[in-house]
């Protein structure tokens, strides 16, 4: 293996998903603590001081206490170089989350043991399923009273449609939590409430076959229950099968308590063994193997004004193959230009480090003067290929937006266009009417507020928004369609998107079919590709 192959093979890039409050942030903090990336876990989200000190950037998030943007963290552990992609947990941001998942090779799903599968977990899981990436489950908060373990597994299987294979098994929960039983090694890891913020702790491990020792440690009742449960489990659970895990059909399940630091390092160790090195990706020239090709990457996220003092815009890209070094020139395929990336940085939460080199699997952020769009490919100057695009989600809410001060038209158009290029909103222009107003479409209504807030704070433009009743959107797939001849319905509106593609908005779902019936050969699509 040469040096580049070696670097790539030690990389692991995963997204962490959960319903808000299940413990995603706490678990991430503990990972970082083991990796030595930061000194005190609490500093990721020291709630008393600044609730979202590191992973969030915008004021609105602090006010609402939710995570709108996603962040990237990198740390070293046991010879591995680990990239964690944090996903926003709020239901309104599924599109952003989807893009983030496009950049990951696997996902860690955190579930609150007392709550089981929650709506947001379900949604995020569906997105993982669409990509067929491996999913690892961490059932958290076992130091609190949790649901019955078999019921929890059953719920995951039924609700999410994935087989489960517990790697370890909890011994009680809440006040009666005694630790976990590791099935492979047949050992019991005794629970200890590790002092918060440190990784020191006593990890007492006992062989289950030493009945006297075990029952003395966890109590006879707990031991009896454990033995019964293991017997049941061995008969009922799916066999561990790495190939099925890697195909996203079987999820290994771990139990622990992120807050007390219990089960976290064991989880990390198993996870790193089971998860894969950066995966090959599909392009218009076939599958690209990370190690056998020179540098290539795709843009999966654009974030503006991360640092107010600088008014900058950062394009996040996932390196898909080879090695990137800061001195080299790359081709921006969609822009048709060969260029040097500007200020390539590794975004370690809110602190940034200018980097000299990075490898397939890594995420880099580069300064974007407004040239990149989501889904763009970068490769070596001598090459030219495109990674499969990231589809645009169909917006479900629409509003007509107008600036209040007519003198500020220029700032308004600039602001709203930039925010649309980032993918936070989609903007449309009305056809036929000659009106200068812009129609905004969003996946979740909170994005309207984000838009208003950002236009006011970053572009100094006040706006008025008038909700529109449209709920269904269809892109017209035909080449050069004659929109004047299109026979529509009374509730239909013709618009164009940012890339001048024609599309139709409908109030009623049945109108879509009616328009298809009335216009032979018309092809409509729910996704803007
Ligand atoms: P999130 O990122 O998924 O939204 O969850 P986060 O880690 O912020 O955790 C949500 C709450 O759950 C926090 O409490 C956190 O301390 C708690 N928590 C996380 N893991 C565990 C665990 O293993 N056991 C127990 N008992 N609690 C856990 P909070 O009250 O919101 O914040 P704080 O004031 O306690 O810090």
XYZ file of C-alpha atoms and ligand atoms in Angstrom, residues 18-27 29 45 47-48 51 110 112 138 140-144 256-261, ligand 1:
65
model
C -31.379 11.055 16.086
C -34.565 12.640 17.239
C -33.758 15.842 19.167
C -32.742 15.149 22.780
C -31.905 11.471 22.320
C -28.283 12.293 23.159
C -26.554 12.828 19.823
C -24.539 15.786 21.038
C -23.536 14.049 24.244
C -22.397 10.958 22.353
C -18.742 14.870 22.778
C -22.472 22.238 24.030
C -25.546 24.405 28.042
C -25.088 26.815 30.897
C -26.002 26.094 24.391
C -29.004 7.320 18.550
C -33.464 7.236 23.690
C -26.828 3.136 19.938
C -28.856 5.603 24.950
C -29.818 6.721 28.462
C -29.792 3.241 29.970
C -29.011 4.917 33.304
C -32.646 6.039 33.173
C -25.098 2.450 26.854
C -25.293 5.780 28.544
C -23.522 8.605 26.809
C -23.902 10.959 29.747
C -22.099 8.700 32.180
C -19.651 7.607 29.514
P -29.392 15.790 21.156
O -28.077 16.312 20.711
O -29.732 14.471 20.542
O -30.507 16.768 21.037
O -29.291 15.453 22.722
P -28.269 15.950 23.827
O -26.974 15.241 23.708
O -28.278 17.429 23.886
O -28.978 15.364 25.119
C -30.276 15.751 25.502
C -30.420 15.633 27.011
O -30.262 14.274 27.396
C -29.374 16.410 27.784
O -29.980 16.839 28.981
C -28.333 15.351 28.092
O -27.561 15.671 29.226
C -29.214 14.150 28.336
N -28.515 12.878 28.094
C -27.762 12.515 27.037
N -27.298 11.262 27.181
C -27.779 10.810 28.346
C -27.647 9.581 29.066
O -26.989 8.633 28.657
N -28.308 9.502 30.255
C -29.046 10.528 30.761
N -29.637 10.329 31.931
N -29.187 11.689 30.110
C -28.564 11.839 28.926
P -30.520 18.304 29.200
O -31.273 18.316 30.468
O -31.201 18.815 27.980
O -29.226 19.108 29.317
P -28.257 19.258 30.561
O -28.688 20.519 31.146
O -28.441 18.069 31.425
O -26.910 19.291 29.955
